[in-house]
Amino acid sequence: MSIENFEMELDKIKNSKGKKINLVEDFLIDIYRRLDHTENYNSCIKAICHIANLQLEDAMVQQLLHDCIIKSRIFLYDDMLGNSDIGYNPNISPQDIFLKSFYTSSVSETTLTKPQKEIFNEFQKSRRLIVSAPTSFGKTRIIREIISHNEYKMVVIIMPTVSLLSEAYNDFKHEFSDRYIVSKSSKIKIEEKKEYILILTPERMSVLMQDNINLRVDFFVMDEIYKADYKLNDDRYKVFADILYRLTKSGADLYLIGPYISAFSEKFRSKFNIKMLRYDIEIVQKDYYELDVVSRRGSHLIEGVDIRVVGDKYKNLKKITGNDKIDGKYLIYRYQKQYVESLAEKFIKDLDDKEYNRSLVDYLENNISKSWSLVQCLKKGVAFHHGAMPRHIQDLLIDEFNKNNEEGVKYLFCTTSLTEGVNSTAKNVVLYDLKIGDGNQIKSLDRRNIEGRAGRFMQHFLGRVFYFDHVDRDINEDTNVEIEFVDSSNPDIETLVQLSESDISEDSRNKYKSFVEYLSGLNIPLNLLKDNKFVDISGQITLIEHLRNDANFANYHYSTQYPVIEKLESILSIIYDCLFTKSNRGRNFDGDIGKKILLDLTKYYIYKQPSFPVLLNSGTLKYLREKENARIRLTFDLITKYFEFIWPRYIKAFENLFNFVAGEKGTKNISLDYIVSLLEYGTNNNHEIILRDAGIPREIIIKISTIFFNCESYQDVQSIYKKRRNEIINKLSNIELRILDKYI
């Protein structure tokens, strides 16, 4: 049977819901035969998933389906059918048992799929491996197998987002805490005789390596590795690429993973002897429906139901979500935060209240606002999720969405904050827009990442993807991940100065040497600028020259714990003028008025340490955003982007540059550590900094701070938490305790 006829037969079976049993049996026999040929593997897996999804009770169909599953070597499909309500009870032969045992680890007792087994075996041979494979493939499952089968003392797992980090932390803590100290904090004490699994973002890993200059990593993983591609030209690719370079150069074993990558820098792979494997098999199959309001109006058959698409996206959304035949939970993607929230707010207007998590709602009302629209959404089984939210709230919302009971969230509106690798129970994904945050057309990689959230392995054989705009799925741009220092013809000087000189290419060496000579002429040491990682170098030089020539240089100096407000304003002002990029300023804090507003808010935050509700209702923020939901978004953004990230990095850079010039002038140094800690962590107490670094919000720390008073490391916090948990329980609500359990 040709592939065209094979697809036609599968469509007949799907459309008839498998009612013609003889047709299904013959088709399964054909699948079994086709599995003898590697080129048919993906189409056979697709067919197995679609037939399994029909949940047919016929004994012969079940036996044939079982035989196909065994031959496909994706044994867990059998377990999924066994957990269903169809009375799945095929005959299991001794050969079936033997084959499954061959793919089952004697160490972890985990059964791998055929592709997973191939990857694991290749890693054990080459020790340096890049894997490109679709979502739900089980790439991270292989990490656990690698760790289980090797004697690594220091394992580092780099995750791109805090949501992914939290998810991975809980998985690895559950599985490896008997052997390893598992931590997602950079505030950890490294002891020679102990073994560690550290799960960190690139930024946290950078801090850890600065604090532990002799750190030796035996094995490291980087997830979503495409984020190191310099062509992204965003604010984070440099730190991803820097950590990748430093850990790879250290000689550690490595496993780099990402979805839908067509190629990875040949120069980088050749330089560091790294092999790459690519897979395009979808372990969870997808049904795709284009419901474009322009070109696809009219009737569409979805799960046997005729749905008429009209020229209104929102009406089409309500038709899809309101149809009982389309089962499962929904992720609804929109490309900007305000659109995510406004669509969710509109969606709940004609929904009835349902059972909801009262403890979560109380927590959000007390610590954010009673008027926040998310509170009203949760009462109707709806939520929204975006990157500006604090990470503990993001994680709580994902937990609500992943619940199986009626109390949980069924509809989750989101940006890419939830589509970049976070596992959820969504069976349905709606791409309401085919754009990304800046309003440009979505790229193939981003689109496929979002599509990949439809269906979860071990819960679904199939996911559904609905497009509300026209999409050409046959167009898949090449995603060749390129690393700036080996692939760019003109790498930024900020990148070059972080490299060992021997790793700078011939083409870039003249640029590097010219820059070093230029610095020498300015009497500025290279290491001074290098230490301020990825802070704009021209801005650093401008700041040094300003400090050297400023007749009021002494006005920046102070000797108390932190400067009086006028001195701090001078420091913040010159940092803004010299070090802030256009992207840092954004549309909210650009120009003289924007600068003044940002400086005033920053001083208020440092000197008054307001709670979120107090900051939210300050006069300045009310001036910026009259409507409360918009003001909440801005306040989140202000805290996470400016107070906790941008300002601490630039203030520390200012301190280094100021003290260099102070040395030239023969004056005293300053320390801005107190200010940096207040901004980044909201405290200067070491034990509270450790708790904040672990992800515990300030309002919880206030209640339990005294219990952890003598803690000097993350391990101390974990130990005290176990010993005094009963005391902690009496101080916290159910939700607050859940946060603590998740992060400690």
XYZ file of C-alpha atoms in Angstrom:
744
model
C 0.000 0.000 0.000
C 1.407 3.422 -0.964
C 1.729 6.129 1.689
C -1.124 8.030 -0.003
C -3.437 5.017 0.201
C -2.257 4.344 3.750
C -3.257 7.880 4.788
C -6.606 7.522 3.004
C -7.364 4.283 4.861
C -6.473 5.930 8.171
C -8.817 8.832 7.393
C -11.647 6.380 6.677
C -11.106 4.687 10.052
C -10.935 8.007 11.897
C -14.079 9.391 10.248
C -16.054 6.215 10.924
C -14.794 6.056 14.533
C -13.570 2.514 13.825
C -17.064 1.062 13.416
C -15.955 -1.184 10.531
C -13.950 -3.639 12.618
C -12.729 -5.682 9.654
C -11.259 -2.544 8.093
C -9.444 -1.735 11.359
C -8.076 -5.277 11.668
C -6.742 -5.296 8.101
C -5.200 -1.879 8.635
C -3.428 -2.992 11.842
C -2.010 -6.010 10.004
C -0.653 -3.620 7.365
C 0.867 -1.409 10.108
C 2.598 -4.465 11.578
C 4.153 -5.293 8.211
C 5.145 -1.704 7.464
C 7.063 -1.502 10.765
C 9.669 -3.788 9.198
C 10.876 -0.771 7.193
C 12.489 2.174 8.983
C 11.160 4.725 6.495
C 7.582 3.836 7.541
C 8.175 4.267 11.272
C 6.676 7.736 11.757
C 3.556 7.020 9.705
C 3.012 3.791 11.644
C 3.283 5.570 15.005
C 0.737 8.100 13.763
C -1.670 5.313 12.805
C -1.175 3.440 16.115
C -2.021 6.599 18.087
C -5.152 7.334 16.069
C -6.488 3.785 16.416
C -5.616 3.633 20.127
C -7.459 6.919 20.572
C -10.670 5.311 19.250
C -10.783 3.152 22.421
C -12.178 0.116 20.618
C -13.286 -2.824 22.766
C -13.037 -5.563 20.111
C -10.652 -8.269 21.380
C -8.997 -8.935 18.022
C -8.419 -5.229 17.403
C -6.861 -4.925 20.865
C -4.554 -7.912 20.231
C -3.423 -6.577 16.869
C -2.932 -3.111 18.333
C -0.835 -4.605 21.147
C 1.320 -6.485 18.644
C 1.915 -3.261 16.677
C 2.818 -1.406 19.871
C 5.346 -4.072 20.866
C 6.884 -3.947 17.408
C 7.031 -0.120 17.514
C 8.967 -0.357 20.816
C 6.867 2.391 22.418
C 5.711 0.055 25.176
C 4.090 2.763 27.288
C 1.239 3.009 24.777
C 0.248 -0.418 26.126
C 0.228 0.963 29.679
C -1.958 3.869 28.576
C -4.508 1.483 27.072
C -4.317 -0.669 30.175
C -5.303 2.341 32.285
C -8.329 3.097 30.075
C -11.912 1.848 30.498
C -12.024 -0.455 27.453
C -11.073 -3.708 29.173
C -7.743 -3.871 27.388
C -6.396 -7.374 27.998
C -4.305 -8.685 25.084
C -2.311 -11.878 25.224
C 1.245 -11.047 26.288
C 3.792 -13.539 25.025
C 7.163 -14.386 26.617
C 8.762 -12.685 23.613
C 6.812 -9.476 24.393
C 8.100 -9.559 27.971
C 11.655 -10.165 26.801
C 11.535 -7.290 24.301
C 10.169 -4.887 26.893
C 12.847 -5.931 29.391
C 15.514 -5.072 26.795
C 14.240 -1.471 26.781
C 13.764 -1.316 30.556
C 16.594 0.031 32.682
C 17.918 -2.343 35.326
C 18.923 0.698 37.382
C 15.867 2.992 37.224
C 13.320 0.370 36.085
C 12.161 2.879 33.467
C 11.024 1.618 30.079
C 12.414 3.681 27.210
C 11.013 4.067 23.734
C 13.026 2.920 20.743
C 14.277 6.472 19.938
C 15.065 7.145 23.608
C 17.097 3.946 23.786
C 19.021 5.001 20.676
C 19.819 8.375 22.220
C 20.880 6.875 25.545
C 23.174 4.349 23.842
C 24.726 7.053 21.670
C 25.374 9.250 24.695
C 27.089 6.415 26.534
C 29.450 6.123 23.550
C 30.100 9.747 22.616
C 29.443 11.570 25.936
C 28.764 14.817 24.055
C 25.427 14.915 22.328
C 22.898 17.364 20.884
C 19.370 16.056 20.339
C 16.651 17.763 18.344
C 13.228 16.189 18.806
C 9.596 17.295 19.069
C 7.844 18.121 22.312
C 6.504 15.135 24.307
C 9.355 13.038 22.871
C 10.775 12.394 26.336
C 14.142 14.137 25.950
C 14.299 14.964 29.662
C 13.531 11.341 30.638
C 16.900 10.483 29.106
C 18.624 12.920 31.494
C 17.494 10.778 34.410
C 18.769 7.634 32.693
C 22.152 9.229 32.029
C 22.512 10.295 35.662
C 21.370 6.888 36.953
C 23.934 5.011 34.856
C 26.977 7.221 35.459
C 29.103 8.179 38.445
C 28.819 11.959 38.240
C 29.545 14.068 41.321
C 28.448 17.444 39.934
C 25.516 17.599 37.546
C 24.186 20.923 36.263
C 20.883 21.243 34.418
C 20.328 24.616 32.741
C 16.682 25.541 32.180
C 15.632 28.698 30.284
C 12.667 29.714 32.463
C 11.786 29.605 36.141
C 8.645 27.597 35.393
C 10.660 24.875 33.662
C 13.239 25.078 36.422
C 10.623 24.535 39.133
C 9.090 21.597 37.280
C 12.468 19.923 36.756
C 13.525 20.584 40.354
C 10.538 18.730 41.753
C 11.043 15.798 39.372
C 14.733 15.385 40.166
C 14.293 16.000 43.899
C 11.737 13.177 44.000
C 13.976 10.744 42.111
C 17.528 11.544 43.236
C 17.412 13.095 46.721
C 18.757 9.876 48.307
C 22.025 10.163 46.393
C 22.350 13.831 45.467
C 21.818 17.214 47.032
C 19.266 18.633 44.580
C 19.128 22.428 44.480
C 17.723 25.194 42.318
C 19.453 27.921 44.296
C 22.777 29.549 43.475
C 23.208 30.150 47.231
C 24.518 26.677 47.905
C 27.626 25.583 49.735
C 29.668 23.199 47.591
C 31.437 20.519 49.651
C 34.107 18.282 48.129
C 32.762 14.921 49.330
C 29.117 15.475 48.434
C 27.278 15.008 45.139
C 25.004 17.597 43.556
C 22.342 18.098 40.940
C 21.996 21.847 40.417
C 19.018 23.025 38.372
C 19.545 26.661 37.417
C 18.754 29.324 34.869
C 21.769 30.590 32.860
C 21.811 33.761 34.964
C 21.925 31.799 38.222
C 24.605 29.508 36.823
C 26.701 32.548 35.979
C 26.420 33.740 39.585
C 27.304 30.285 40.916
C 30.421 30.116 38.738
C 31.510 33.582 39.855
C 31.087 32.588 43.498
C 32.806 29.195 43.013
C 35.708 29.800 40.652
C 37.048 26.245 41.106
C 33.701 24.595 40.412
C 34.153 21.361 38.460
C 31.142 20.128 36.499
C 31.100 16.494 35.369
C 27.926 16.559 33.277
C 25.666 19.356 32.153
C 22.396 19.672 30.289
C 20.984 22.687 28.482
C 17.318 22.635 27.540
C 15.807 24.772 24.742
C 19.347 25.112 23.373
C 18.194 27.227 20.433
C 18.124 30.167 22.871
C 21.926 30.398 22.529
C 21.526 31.385 18.854
C 22.942 34.874 18.283
C 20.470 35.461 15.440
C 17.719 35.789 18.069
C 19.297 39.139 18.942
C 17.428 39.325 22.251
C 18.590 40.262 25.746
C 19.427 36.700 26.835
C 21.219 34.856 24.050
C 24.637 36.100 25.215
C 24.336 34.634 28.700
C 23.028 31.329 27.280
C 25.941 31.164 24.851
C 28.459 32.189 27.523
C 27.397 29.413 29.902
C 27.375 26.933 27.021
C 30.905 27.974 26.021
C 32.358 27.887 29.527
C 30.855 24.537 30.508
C 31.691 22.920 27.166
C 35.274 24.188 27.321
C 35.614 22.725 30.837
C 35.556 19.238 29.314
C 32.308 18.142 30.975
C 30.026 15.569 29.380
C 27.071 17.325 27.792
C 23.549 16.709 26.574
C 21.991 19.638 24.709
C 18.321 19.394 23.805
C 15.720 21.393 21.962
C 12.715 20.962 19.687
C 12.637 21.279 15.908
C 16.290 22.271 15.400
C 17.380 21.530 11.861
C 21.110 22.018 12.536
C 23.524 23.194 15.205
C 26.689 25.178 14.509
C 29.056 22.834 12.680
C 32.035 24.931 13.762
C 31.067 24.694 17.432
C 30.406 20.943 17.196
C 33.689 20.335 15.395
C 35.654 22.451 17.843
C 34.307 20.593 20.872
C 33.701 17.135 19.353
C 29.905 17.045 19.735
C 27.569 14.696 17.859
C 24.011 15.608 16.844
C 20.917 13.411 16.437
C 17.625 14.580 14.916
C 14.169 13.039 15.265
C 10.828 14.169 13.877
C 8.601 11.498 15.416
C 5.578 12.790 17.330
C 4.972 10.482 20.302
C 1.683 12.308 20.879
C -0.026 12.801 17.525
C -1.854 15.982 16.539
C -5.046 16.721 14.646
C -4.824 20.139 12.965
C -7.809 22.364 12.179
C -7.516 25.636 10.299
C -10.459 27.865 11.190
C -9.291 31.065 9.518
C -12.016 33.703 9.598
C -11.106 34.899 6.095
C -10.416 31.838 3.961
C -11.970 28.973 5.918
C -15.498 30.111 6.734
C -18.201 27.481 6.550
C -18.671 23.956 7.917
C -15.876 21.934 9.522
C -16.232 18.403 10.859
C -14.530 18.173 14.248
C -14.912 14.984 16.295
C -17.980 14.077 14.238
C -19.650 17.438 14.915
C -20.339 20.040 12.237
C -18.961 23.401 13.387
C -19.604 26.471 11.267
C -16.760 29.002 11.178
C -17.877 32.627 10.949
C -15.989 35.875 10.470
C -15.479 36.468 14.202
C -12.602 34.763 16.049
C -14.223 35.062 19.443
C -17.482 33.464 18.297
C -15.493 30.604 16.787
C -13.628 30.156 20.075
C -16.894 29.874 21.974
C -18.205 27.324 19.455
C -15.143 25.119 19.881
C -14.897 25.346 23.661
C -18.639 24.976 24.091
C -18.854 21.661 22.266
C -18.898 18.651 24.602
C -17.588 16.321 21.888
C -14.273 18.203 21.917
C -12.989 16.899 25.228
C -10.001 17.977 27.272
C -8.466 21.177 28.566
C -7.499 24.220 26.506
C -4.440 26.389 26.134
C -5.375 29.532 24.223
C -2.372 31.422 22.856
C -2.285 35.180 22.329
C 0.841 37.132 21.539
C 0.774 39.928 24.141
C 0.030 40.049 27.853
C -2.792 42.583 27.656
C -4.560 40.565 24.951
C -4.221 37.382 26.987
C -5.891 39.052 29.952
C -8.607 40.865 28.000
C -9.632 37.709 26.120
C -9.841 35.725 29.369
C -11.931 38.501 30.951
C -14.312 38.461 27.986
C -14.467 34.659 27.970
C -15.812 34.367 31.540
C -18.730 36.765 31.087
C -21.237 34.068 30.171
C -19.746 31.289 32.346
C -21.237 30.207 35.660
C -19.229 30.045 38.866
C -17.875 26.577 39.706
C -15.948 24.935 42.509
C -12.600 26.661 42.821
C -9.530 26.703 45.039
C -10.628 29.133 47.742
C -7.229 29.116 49.410
C -5.559 30.263 46.177
C -8.155 32.968 45.595
C -7.752 34.237 49.178
C -3.979 34.317 48.731
C -4.195 36.366 45.524
C -6.771 38.745 46.998
C -4.624 39.376 50.082
C -1.267 39.698 48.323
C -2.138 41.195 44.932
C -5.637 42.697 44.775
C -9.257 41.741 45.351
C -10.074 43.451 42.042
C -7.555 41.529 39.941
C -9.438 39.926 37.061
C -7.501 36.675 37.556
C -9.446 36.200 40.794
C -12.750 36.450 38.946
C -11.455 34.110 36.235
C -10.408 31.407 38.695
C -13.909 31.302 40.144
C -15.133 30.198 36.706
C -12.428 27.655 35.869
C -10.378 30.076 33.759
C -6.886 31.537 34.235
C -4.302 33.552 32.356
C -0.525 33.231 32.429
C 2.332 35.425 31.195
C 5.991 36.084 31.871
C 5.546 39.256 33.926
C 3.863 37.317 36.750
C 5.974 36.260 39.743
C 7.161 32.725 39.253
C 5.339 31.293 42.268
C 2.011 32.543 40.882
C 2.842 31.096 37.456
C 3.520 27.722 39.062
C 0.333 27.818 41.138
C -1.713 28.449 38.001
C -0.072 25.544 36.168
C -0.865 23.315 39.155
C -4.523 24.389 38.973
C -4.609 23.663 35.264
C -3.062 20.218 35.704
C -5.619 19.116 38.286
C -7.893 16.288 37.205
C -10.828 17.201 39.431
C -13.668 19.631 38.749
C -12.082 22.276 40.968
C -9.230 22.904 38.562
C -8.830 25.339 35.677
C -10.050 24.132 32.259
C -9.105 27.124 30.092
C -5.690 28.759 30.342
C -4.950 31.850 28.233
C -1.234 32.413 27.771
C 1.667 33.955 25.899
C 4.824 31.993 25.021
C 5.537 31.965 28.786
C 3.705 28.641 28.916
C 4.532 27.216 25.515
C 8.317 26.923 25.892
C 8.592 23.463 27.369
C 6.316 23.556 30.423
C 4.301 20.346 30.671
C 0.557 20.692 31.043
C -2.541 18.552 30.661
C -3.865 20.501 27.673
C -5.372 18.302 24.986
C -6.356 21.335 22.891
C -4.245 24.285 21.802
C -5.809 27.317 20.148
C -3.520 29.696 18.261
C -5.780 32.730 18.387
C -2.980 34.730 16.759
C -0.096 33.771 14.509
C 2.135 36.549 15.813
C 4.781 36.919 18.503
C 5.144 39.581 21.179
C 6.530 42.326 18.933
C 3.590 41.921 16.529
C 5.622 40.252 13.775
C 4.541 37.035 12.089
C 5.303 33.972 14.181
C 8.273 31.876 13.069
C 8.068 28.169 12.423
C 10.015 27.213 15.550
C 7.795 29.276 17.853
C 4.638 28.017 16.151
C 5.677 24.378 16.409
C 6.617 24.866 20.056
C 3.100 26.105 20.755
C 1.548 23.273 18.737
C 3.629 20.823 20.739
C 1.720 21.687 23.923
C -1.357 19.863 22.528
C -1.580 16.477 24.206
C 0.595 15.007 26.921
C 2.270 11.622 26.735
C 0.807 9.022 29.124
C -2.462 10.971 29.153
C -3.342 11.456 25.487
C -2.695 9.624 22.240
C -3.840 12.714 20.346
C -3.828 16.453 20.816
C -5.764 19.013 18.799
C -4.408 22.241 17.334
C -6.793 24.971 16.160
C -5.553 27.891 14.039
C -7.681 31.021 13.913
C -5.552 32.530 11.134
C -4.277 31.024 7.901
C -1.107 28.953 8.374
C 1.042 27.123 5.874
C 2.254 24.134 7.885
C 4.347 22.914 4.975
C 6.657 25.880 5.436
C 9.158 25.012 8.144
C 12.098 27.383 8.120
C 15.507 25.905 8.753
C 16.458 26.403 12.366
C 20.224 26.359 12.319
C 21.440 27.347 15.771
C 24.557 29.457 15.378
C 26.970 30.477 18.124
C 28.211 34.022 17.812
C 31.937 33.648 18.434
C 32.399 30.930 15.791
C 29.635 31.695 13.296
C 29.252 35.470 13.158
C 31.446 37.417 10.751
C 31.402 40.337 13.181
C 30.839 39.191 16.789
C 30.156 41.867 19.394
C 33.121 42.971 21.454
C 31.112 42.018 24.597
C 31.251 38.427 23.364
C 34.905 38.451 22.323
C 36.211 39.708 25.658
C 34.625 36.735 27.459
C 36.578 34.194 25.386
C 39.970 32.655 25.915
C 42.202 34.409 23.402
C 42.982 31.078 21.706
C 39.264 30.668 20.892
C 38.995 33.961 19.023
C 38.906 33.272 15.289
C 41.442 34.725 12.876
C 38.730 36.919 11.368
C 37.926 38.482 14.759
C 41.444 38.679 16.168
C 42.250 42.058 14.619
C 39.037 43.511 16.025
C 39.900 42.149 19.461
C 43.517 43.368 19.383
C 42.467 46.809 18.172
C 40.010 47.044 21.038
C 42.624 45.981 23.605
C 44.990 48.630 22.221
C 42.204 51.215 22.372
C 41.567 50.349 26.022
C 45.270 50.551 26.761
C 45.327 54.057 25.337
C 42.475 54.946 27.710
C 44.299 53.292 30.654
C 41.350 50.962 31.239
C 42.157 47.318 32.076
C 40.280 44.739 29.995
C 39.357 42.632 33.042
C 37.471 45.568 34.563
C 35.020 45.613 31.669
C 35.032 41.838 31.328
C 33.917 41.390 34.950
C 30.737 43.360 34.208
C 29.425 40.558 32.036
C 27.495 41.708 28.985
C 26.997 45.237 30.231
C 27.340 47.440 27.151
C 31.072 48.156 26.845
C 30.741 51.535 25.168
C 28.455 52.546 28.032
C 31.023 51.363 30.578
C 33.762 53.406 28.899
C 31.478 56.453 28.797
C 30.773 56.042 32.510
C 34.488 55.735 33.368
C 35.310 58.871 31.378
C 32.423 60.715 33.041
C 33.633 59.739 36.532
C 37.195 60.697 35.696
C 36.160 64.156 34.512
C 33.349 64.861 36.958
C 34.295 67.707 39.288
C 31.586 66.477 41.665
C 33.025 62.940 41.862
C 33.029 63.063 45.651
C 29.246 63.484 45.646
C 28.869 59.813 44.730
C 30.864 58.702 47.747
C 29.319 57.634 51.033
C 30.532 55.676 54.051
C 27.267 54.651 55.701
C 25.400 51.374 55.113
C 23.587 52.954 52.197
C 23.619 56.464 50.721
C 21.231 59.275 51.523
C 18.511 59.596 48.933
C 20.163 62.483 47.061
C 23.396 60.526 46.535
C 21.492 57.439 45.443
C 19.561 59.535 42.928
C 22.844 60.774 41.453
C 24.103 57.207 41.156
C 20.892 55.927 39.557
C 20.795 58.877 37.192
C 24.288 58.374 35.807
C 23.677 54.623 35.484
C 20.522 55.322 33.478
C 22.350 57.819 31.239
C 25.400 55.636 30.541
C 24.425 51.981 30.893
C 20.727 51.646 30.056
C 20.063 50.418 26.525
C 17.062 51.456 24.449
C 15.491 48.091 25.243
C 16.026 48.643 28.981
C 14.181 51.946 28.886
C 11.276 50.630 26.874
C 8.261 52.795 26.176
C 7.357 53.265 29.853
C 10.597 54.798 31.082
C 12.093 56.559 28.078
C 12.906 60.281 27.909
C 13.340 62.729 30.788
C 9.885 62.151 32.259
C 10.195 58.359 31.990
C 13.621 58.513 33.622
C 12.342 60.592 36.539
C 9.402 58.237 37.100
C 11.647 55.168 37.106
C 14.146 56.764 39.491
C 11.395 57.899 41.859
C 9.822 54.436 41.910
C 13.209 52.805 42.479
C 14.051 55.082 45.403
C 10.600 54.465 46.900
C 11.083 50.710 46.599
C 14.549 50.815 48.212
C 13.806 53.149 51.112
C 10.210 52.153 51.913
C 10.193 48.464 50.914
C 6.447 48.533 50.155
C 4.368 45.389 49.830
C 2.942 44.645 46.391
C -0.522 46.116 47.173
C 1.045 49.296 48.584
C 3.314 49.733 45.548
C 0.404 48.951 43.237
C -1.685 51.740 44.730
C 1.086 54.341 44.902
C 0.326 57.667 43.272
C 2.995 57.236 40.610
C 1.697 53.897 39.368
C -1.884 55.158 39.430
C -0.687 58.047 37.280
C 0.919 55.612 34.823
C -2.021 53.187 34.656
C -5.513 54.196 35.722
C -7.058 50.741 35.230
C -6.060 48.278 37.913
C -5.402 45.225 35.727
C -3.027 47.209 33.529
C -1.419 48.620 36.677
C -0.915 45.119 38.091
C 0.863 44.080 34.882
C 3.095 47.137 35.034
C 3.877 46.571 38.717
C 4.842 42.957 38.042
C 7.060 44.122 35.187
C 8.614 46.864 37.304
C 9.569 44.415 40.055
C 10.752 41.458 37.987
C 12.449 43.354 35.167
C 13.806 46.504 36.805
C 14.098 46.039 40.562
C 15.190 42.397 40.595
C 17.219 42.232 37.370
C 18.274 45.376 35.490
C 19.103 47.695 38.397
C 21.142 45.133 40.445
C 23.289 44.261 37.429
C 23.985 47.874 36.541
C 24.484 49.085 40.112
C 27.092 46.363 40.647
C 28.798 47.440 37.422
C 28.739 51.063 38.601
C 30.368 50.038 41.890
C 33.205 48.277 40.044
C 33.798 51.206 37.700
C 33.531 53.830 40.452
C 36.033 52.010 42.654
C 38.465 51.741 39.743
C 38.321 55.519 39.218
C 38.454 56.068 42.995
C 41.705 54.104 42.999
C 43.085 56.375 40.292
C 42.072 59.453 42.293
C 43.321 58.056 45.596
C 39.902 58.186 47.266
C 37.951 55.529 49.166
C 35.869 52.803 47.626
C 32.123 52.367 48.024
C 30.000 49.240 48.436
C 26.520 49.097 46.964
C 25.865 45.499 48.057
C 23.205 46.612 50.528
C 21.244 48.432 47.816
C 21.662 45.546 45.365
C 20.310 43.067 47.925
C 17.328 45.257 48.768
C 16.400 45.448 45.107
C 17.120 41.866 44.094
C 15.845 40.110 47.220
C 13.997 42.716 49.289
C 16.306 42.016 52.230
C 19.911 42.018 53.426
C 19.588 39.102 55.818
C 21.512 36.121 54.473
C 18.918 33.501 55.394
C 16.173 35.556 53.765
C 18.293 35.986 50.627
C 18.617 32.186 50.423
C 14.836 31.803 50.747
C 14.190 34.461 48.087
C 16.736 32.866 45.755
C 14.835 29.590 46.138
C 11.705 31.372 44.897
C 9.858 32.014 48.179
C 7.894 35.309 47.959
C 8.505 38.078 50.489
C 5.074 37.848 52.109
C 5.790 34.240 53.143
C 9.340 34.961 54.288
C 8.044 37.640 56.676
C 6.004 34.951 58.469
C 8.759 32.331 58.802
C 12.029 34.302 58.768
C 12.923 33.694 62.423
C 12.723 29.923 61.977
C 15.546 30.008 59.401
C 17.607 32.704 61.129
C 20.887 30.773 61.419
C 20.826 29.226 57.929
C 23.953 29.894 55.877
C 23.198 27.825 52.784
C 20.356 26.236 50.858
C 21.173 22.890 52.488
C 20.659 24.493 55.921
C 17.241 25.748 54.804
C 16.222 22.276 53.627
C 17.388 20.727 56.899
C 15.521 23.225 59.096
C 12.405 22.850 56.960
C 12.297 19.114 57.655
C 12.987 19.498 61.383
C 10.549 22.326 62.098
C 7.837 21.684 59.536
C 5.071 21.384 62.144
C 5.958 24.821 63.458
C 5.932 26.227 59.909
C 2.522 24.661 59.186
C 0.983 26.700 62.000
C 2.205 29.952 60.441
C 1.080 29.477 56.828
C -2.050 28.951 54.747
C -2.473 25.844 52.581
C -1.321 27.707 49.492
C 1.705 29.216 51.232
C 2.701 25.781 52.486
C 2.331 24.404 48.954
C 4.731 27.060 47.669
C 7.244 26.159 50.356
C 6.932 22.428 49.612
C 7.476 23.053 45.901
C 10.533 25.291 46.290
C 12.294 23.718 49.284
